[in-house]
Amino acid sequence: MSENDYLPGAQVPDARGYFGAYGGRFIPEALVAAVEQVAEEYEKAKTDPAFAAELDGLLKDYTGRPSPLTDVRRFSAEAGGARVLLKREDLNHTGSHKINNVLGQALLTKRMGKTRIIAETGAGQHGVATATACALFGFDCTIYMGEVDTQRQALNVARMRMLGAEVIAVKSGSRTLKDAINEAFRDWVANVDSTHYLFGTVAGPHPFPMMVRDFHRVIGVEARQQVLDRTGRLPDAVVACVGGGSNAMGIFHEFIPDAGVRLIGCEAAGEGAETPRHAATLTKGDPGVLHGSRTYVLQDEDGQTIESHSISAGLDYPGVGPEHAWLKDTGRAEYRPVTDDQAMQALRLLSRTEGIIPAIESAHALAGALELGRELGPEATILVSLSGRGDKDMHTAAEYFGLYDSEGK
Amino acid sequence: MASKLSEVLAAAKAENRAALIGYLPAGFPTVEGGIEAVNALVEGGCDIVEIGLPHSDPVLDGATIQTADDIALRGGVRIKDVLHTVAEVAAAHPEAAVLVMTYWNPVDRYGVARFAADLAAAGGAGCILPDLPVEESEEWRKAAGEHGLDTVFVVAPSSKDHRLAEVTAAGSGFVYAAAVMGVTGTRAQVGNLAEDLVARTRATTELPVCVGLGVSTPAQAAEVASFADGVIVGSAFVQRILDADGDQAAALAAVRTLAGELAEGVRRR
């Protein structure tokens, strides 16, 4: 893989970090110097062959890239016969796509001479990946996780602690991902000299949305070539789940110039996008500022953030990356709500037709693919980002399906 | 014509003392109770008050102000209540300058021009927007300027000298120098970063430089007053009200007493 495969020269966003009307840098003065340092160091690293070579080596020999592309024929039969191909980010080391970005930013942390990393996590996948990289590089590591999420993703809390990270359960606000980000920002303001905030999604102040996307861009670069090699043509659609939106931006980005390829993001609709209990930010939110950038936000008419709800901790977030906001407004991507029930049915279906247990986050994309396949019919090819594996979700799934009962369902 | 904020700071300077600036969120513990509390700050000796707009995501605030914001929001406080608080305090105390301190999204959502117009109509003197950096502030500054409102920017110990010059050039009224790197909350020591930051800031501007973050006692106020034009106290007032545990008379007495002690402190420079 050449350096250009994951570090593009794309000129979006503009110099101030705007994708159209979205993005920018809404941060306190105390963090301006640190965020500028990240941006400057990233610009230098992007053109440094030694950085590219080191990251390349890690992605290949540590993460296990390239990740496979899997034809799922029995699952496809349920998707109107459309051919469904899974990009297997669940097979990466640590079990999700999150490691791609984490390794890139860990190398950047080393370049900046910082010794401590903090991160937020929802499902725990970004936290596990960050704790993993900190163990590998010898950084001190503190992970902020909403108290609700520490309970529903207890396995990942144990993994992070096993890896030597300190996990802090955040008890403020909705006690989920949004509040974990708030607390990580508070830590960063106080400890910015020694500490890098290894932000885990394509949101936050510039350069994070661009940089995190660039580190995940490898997903789409590999997948596009794999689909061409496998089928002889481009897919009709690329489907991914969207919380903050990192795996979706990673798989979408390489396909943006391919006008014939539909890009479809699946948001968490929780109990239904028409109910108050959902996390469908692009479907139901309005433009505003949250966590450092202008984007769509679930908010009330006074600009107070509305708490989101999803069975999936990783999608339970009332904001979204600004590049997704831009892709929505320009019409280049479509965003659909997927309910908890739809996602859980898709999770069970993939488990029982293919022997692959997906993360609940990724199951939202699978549910979207089932719906889309029925719309497009058997001639269609649909590429799905299987962003993570479902081991961490077994407790939630067991409760949902009654698997702990003596008979199961 | 000098702004209200500039006049108040100039008057303190003429008395050869630092100004005392007190902060409380609106709607805490209730809208009317909050108005009484802010009035008590002024009556106790604050020259300037900052009225906080409670927010769901106060990323720059420590546990004390987070708790107060939660209480205010659970009580149903709205932006109109914040503006009502400004109007009541400004009417009761025309000698004081009344500022609003708010995260950016509520202003953005309310409408930038509308917020500036309504704040000015309520008798507000200006705004502090701690998560709106200079680069993103043009629309606000234009609206504020049209309505005679000052825009106070924050500088931090991490701000480099060239950056300080950019920030102070954009601001008006005074410069808010953050004494420490961190979120709001009381601290045992103000730290030596503040004096250096004030000196570096003064090298870039004629504006008064006021110091906040972590200042809570009369002794700290006196220390800060020895090198700054104003002393900003927030969490210590909020904590007094939390400690009163619902006894409004006790809360008002406690914040009035603290304001009085701090007002002595800023005169001991």
mmCIF file of C-alpha atoms in Angstrom, chain A residues 197-330:
data_model
loop_
_atom_site.group_PDB
_atom_site.id
_atom_site.type_symbol
_atom_site.label_atom_id
_atom_site.label_comp_id
_atom_site.label_asym_id
_atom_site.label_seq_id
_atom_site.Cartn_x
_atom_site.Cartn_y
_atom_site.Cartn_z
ATOM 1 C CA TYR A 197 -6.929 14.046 23.327
ATOM 2 C CA LEU A 198 -7.239 11.100 20.954
ATOM 3 C CA PHE A 199 -10.658 11.949 19.602
ATOM 4 C CA GLY A 200 -12.457 8.889 18.305
ATOM 5 C CA THR A 201 -14.783 10.097 15.607
ATOM 6 C CA VAL A 202 -15.044 12.483 12.667
ATOM 7 C CA ALA A 203 -16.494 15.254 14.854
ATOM 8 C CA GLY A 204 -14.827 17.833 17.122
ATOM 9 C CA PRO A 205 -12.850 20.919 16.154
ATOM 10 C CA HIS A 206 -10.749 21.106 12.988
ATOM 11 C CA PRO A 207 -8.517 19.186 12.199
ATOM 12 C CA PHE A 208 -10.155 16.187 13.893
ATOM 13 C CA PRO A 209 -12.990 15.589 11.388
ATOM 14 C CA MET A 210 -10.524 15.632 8.502
ATOM 15 C CA MET A 211 -7.716 13.785 10.245
ATOM 16 C CA VAL A 212 -9.867 10.989 11.671
ATOM 17 C CA ARG A 213 -11.481 10.544 8.260
ATOM 18 C CA ASP A 214 -8.068 10.359 6.613
ATOM 19 C CA PHE A 215 -6.938 7.638 9.008
ATOM 20 C CA HIS A 216 -10.093 5.633 8.262
ATOM 21 C CA ARG A 217 -10.036 6.278 4.548
ATOM 22 C CA VAL A 218 -8.143 3.018 4.117
ATOM 23 C CA ILE A 219 -11.472 1.194 4.621
ATOM 24 C CA GLY A 220 -12.984 2.586 1.432
ATOM 25 C CA VAL A 221 -9.744 2.491 -0.539
ATOM 26 C CA GLU A 222 -9.375 -1.229 0.101
ATOM 27 C CA ALA A 223 -13.072 -2.005 -0.284
ATOM 28 C CA ARG A 224 -13.468 -0.198 -3.591
ATOM 29 C CA GLN A 225 -10.641 -2.212 -5.158
ATOM 30 C CA GLN A 226 -11.845 -5.450 -3.543
ATOM 31 C CA VAL A 227 -15.362 -4.973 -4.954
ATOM 32 C CA LEU A 228 -13.960 -4.195 -8.410
ATOM 33 C CA ASP A 229 -11.754 -7.277 -8.286
ATOM 34 C CA ARG A 230 -14.596 -9.467 -7.035
ATOM 35 C CA THR A 231 -17.491 -8.268 -9.174
ATOM 36 C CA GLY A 232 -15.887 -6.381 -12.027
ATOM 37 C CA ARG A 233 -17.813 -3.210 -11.251
ATOM 38 C CA LEU A 234 -18.545 -0.653 -8.572
ATOM 39 C CA PRO A 235 -21.282 -1.370 -6.023
ATOM 40 C CA ASP A 236 -24.681 0.263 -6.407
ATOM 41 C CA ALA A 237 -24.614 1.451 -2.832
ATOM 42 C CA VAL A 238 -22.313 1.690 0.173
ATOM 43 C CA VAL A 239 -24.035 1.387 3.550
ATOM 44 C CA ALA A 240 -22.608 2.198 6.978
ATOM 45 C CA CYS A 241 -23.893 3.062 10.434
ATOM 46 C CA VAL A 242 -23.512 6.652 11.623
ATOM 47 C CA GLY A 243 -23.155 7.792 15.206
ATOM 48 C CA GLY A 244 -20.344 10.323 15.075
ATOM 49 C CA GLY A 245 -19.740 8.766 11.696
ATOM 50 C CA SER A 246 -16.119 7.581 11.535
ATOM 51 C CA ASN A 247 -16.533 4.197 9.879
ATOM 52 C CA ALA A 248 -19.036 5.703 7.435
ATOM 53 C CA MET A 249 -16.692 8.550 6.434
ATOM 54 C CA GLY A 250 -13.886 6.011 6.130
ATOM 55 C CA ILE A 251 -15.759 3.794 3.710
ATOM 56 C CA PHE A 252 -17.621 6.627 1.900
ATOM 57 C CA HIS A 253 -14.745 8.913 1.139
ATOM 58 C CA GLU A 254 -13.110 7.016 -1.702
ATOM 59 C CA PHE A 255 -16.505 6.592 -3.375
ATOM 60 C CA ILE A 256 -17.528 10.274 -3.273
ATOM 61 C CA PRO A 257 -16.319 10.933 -6.855
ATOM 62 C CA ASP A 258 -18.184 7.817 -8.105
ATOM 63 C CA ALA A 259 -21.490 9.544 -8.851
ATOM 64 C CA GLY A 260 -23.290 6.273 -9.594
ATOM 65 C CA VAL A 261 -22.605 4.833 -6.148
ATOM 66 C CA ARG A 262 -25.219 5.713 -3.545
ATOM 67 C CA LEU A 263 -23.838 6.460 -0.101
ATOM 68 C CA ILE A 264 -26.249 5.578 2.673
ATOM 69 C CA GLY A 265 -25.727 6.260 6.366
ATOM 70 C CA CYS A 266 -27.905 4.463 8.912
ATOM 71 C CA GLU A 267 -28.660 6.450 12.041
ATOM 72 C CA ALA A 268 -29.954 5.015 15.285
ATOM 73 C CA ALA A 269 -33.693 5.647 15.505
ATOM 74 C CA GLY A 270 -33.945 4.020 18.931
ATOM 75 C CA GLU A 271 -37.616 3.459 19.679
ATOM 76 C CA GLY A 272 -38.513 5.339 16.471
ATOM 77 C CA ALA A 273 -37.479 8.616 14.853
ATOM 78 C CA GLU A 274 -41.030 9.886 15.483
ATOM 79 C CA THR A 275 -40.685 9.234 19.244
ATOM 80 C CA PRO A 276 -38.575 11.332 21.646
ATOM 81 C CA ARG A 277 -36.224 8.381 22.175
ATOM 82 C CA HIS A 278 -33.795 8.229 19.256
ATOM 83 C CA ALA A 279 -30.329 9.322 18.107
ATOM 84 C CA ALA A 280 -31.239 10.207 14.494
ATOM 85 C CA THR A 281 -29.303 13.470 14.418
ATOM 86 C CA LEU A 282 -29.235 14.074 10.661
ATOM 87 C CA THR A 283 -32.864 13.019 10.240
ATOM 88 C CA LYS A 284 -34.310 14.991 13.149
ATOM 89 C CA GLY A 285 -31.666 17.511 14.266
ATOM 90 C CA ASP A 286 -30.914 21.105 13.320
ATOM 91 C CA PRO A 287 -27.642 22.892 12.596
ATOM 92 C CA GLY A 288 -25.829 24.067 15.702
ATOM 93 C CA VAL A 289 -22.538 23.816 17.550
ATOM 94 C CA LEU A 290 -21.600 20.834 19.701
ATOM 95 C CA HIS A 291 -18.176 19.616 20.807
ATOM 96 C CA GLY A 292 -16.206 22.080 18.772
ATOM 97 C CA SER A 293 -17.836 22.104 15.363
ATOM 98 C CA ARG A 294 -20.919 23.308 13.537
ATOM 99 C CA THR A 295 -23.027 20.356 12.507
ATOM 100 C CA TYR A 296 -26.458 18.848 12.967
ATOM 101 C CA VAL A 297 -27.406 18.575 16.636
ATOM 102 C CA LEU A 298 -30.403 17.204 18.501
ATOM 103 C CA GLN A 299 -31.347 20.367 20.358
ATOM 104 C CA ASP A 300 -34.300 22.303 21.687
ATOM 105 C CA GLU A 301 -35.283 25.805 20.608
ATOM 106 C CA ASP A 302 -32.945 27.316 23.227
ATOM 107 C CA GLY A 303 -29.911 25.460 21.879
ATOM 108 C CA GLN A 304 -29.799 22.961 24.746
ATOM 109 C CA THR A 305 -28.720 19.503 23.648
ATOM 110 C CA ILE A 306 -31.471 16.894 23.779
ATOM 111 C CA GLU A 307 -30.479 13.521 25.194
ATOM 112 C CA SER A 308 -30.259 10.790 22.598
ATOM 113 C CA HIS A 309 -31.356 7.182 22.997
ATOM 114 C CA SER A 310 -30.197 4.029 21.260
ATOM 115 C CA ILE A 311 -29.745 0.410 22.242
ATOM 116 C CA SER A 312 -26.309 0.876 20.699
ATOM 117 C CA ALA A 313 -23.903 2.784 22.939
ATOM 118 C CA GLY A 314 -21.702 3.662 19.979
ATOM 119 C CA LEU A 315 -24.512 5.432 18.117
ATOM 120 C CA ASP A 316 -26.089 7.048 21.183
ATOM 121 C CA TYR A 317 -24.903 10.578 20.390
ATOM 122 C CA PRO A 318 -26.855 13.799 19.684
ATOM 123 C CA GLY A 319 -24.245 15.182 17.251
ATOM 124 C CA VAL A 320 -22.586 13.921 14.062
ATOM 125 C CA GLY A 321 -19.433 14.666 12.087
ATOM 126 C CA PRO A 322 -19.620 17.889 10.042
ATOM 127 C CA GLU A 323 -18.646 16.202 6.781
ATOM 128 C CA HIS A 324 -21.778 14.069 7.064
ATOM 129 C CA ALA A 325 -23.829 17.241 7.544
ATOM 130 C CA TRP A 326 -22.287 18.553 4.349
ATOM 131 C CA LEU A 327 -22.875 15.292 2.449
ATOM 132 C CA LYS A 328 -26.508 15.372 3.568
ATOM 133 C CA ASP A 329 -27.121 18.969 2.518
ATOM 134 C CA THR A 330 -25.433 18.472 -0.844
#
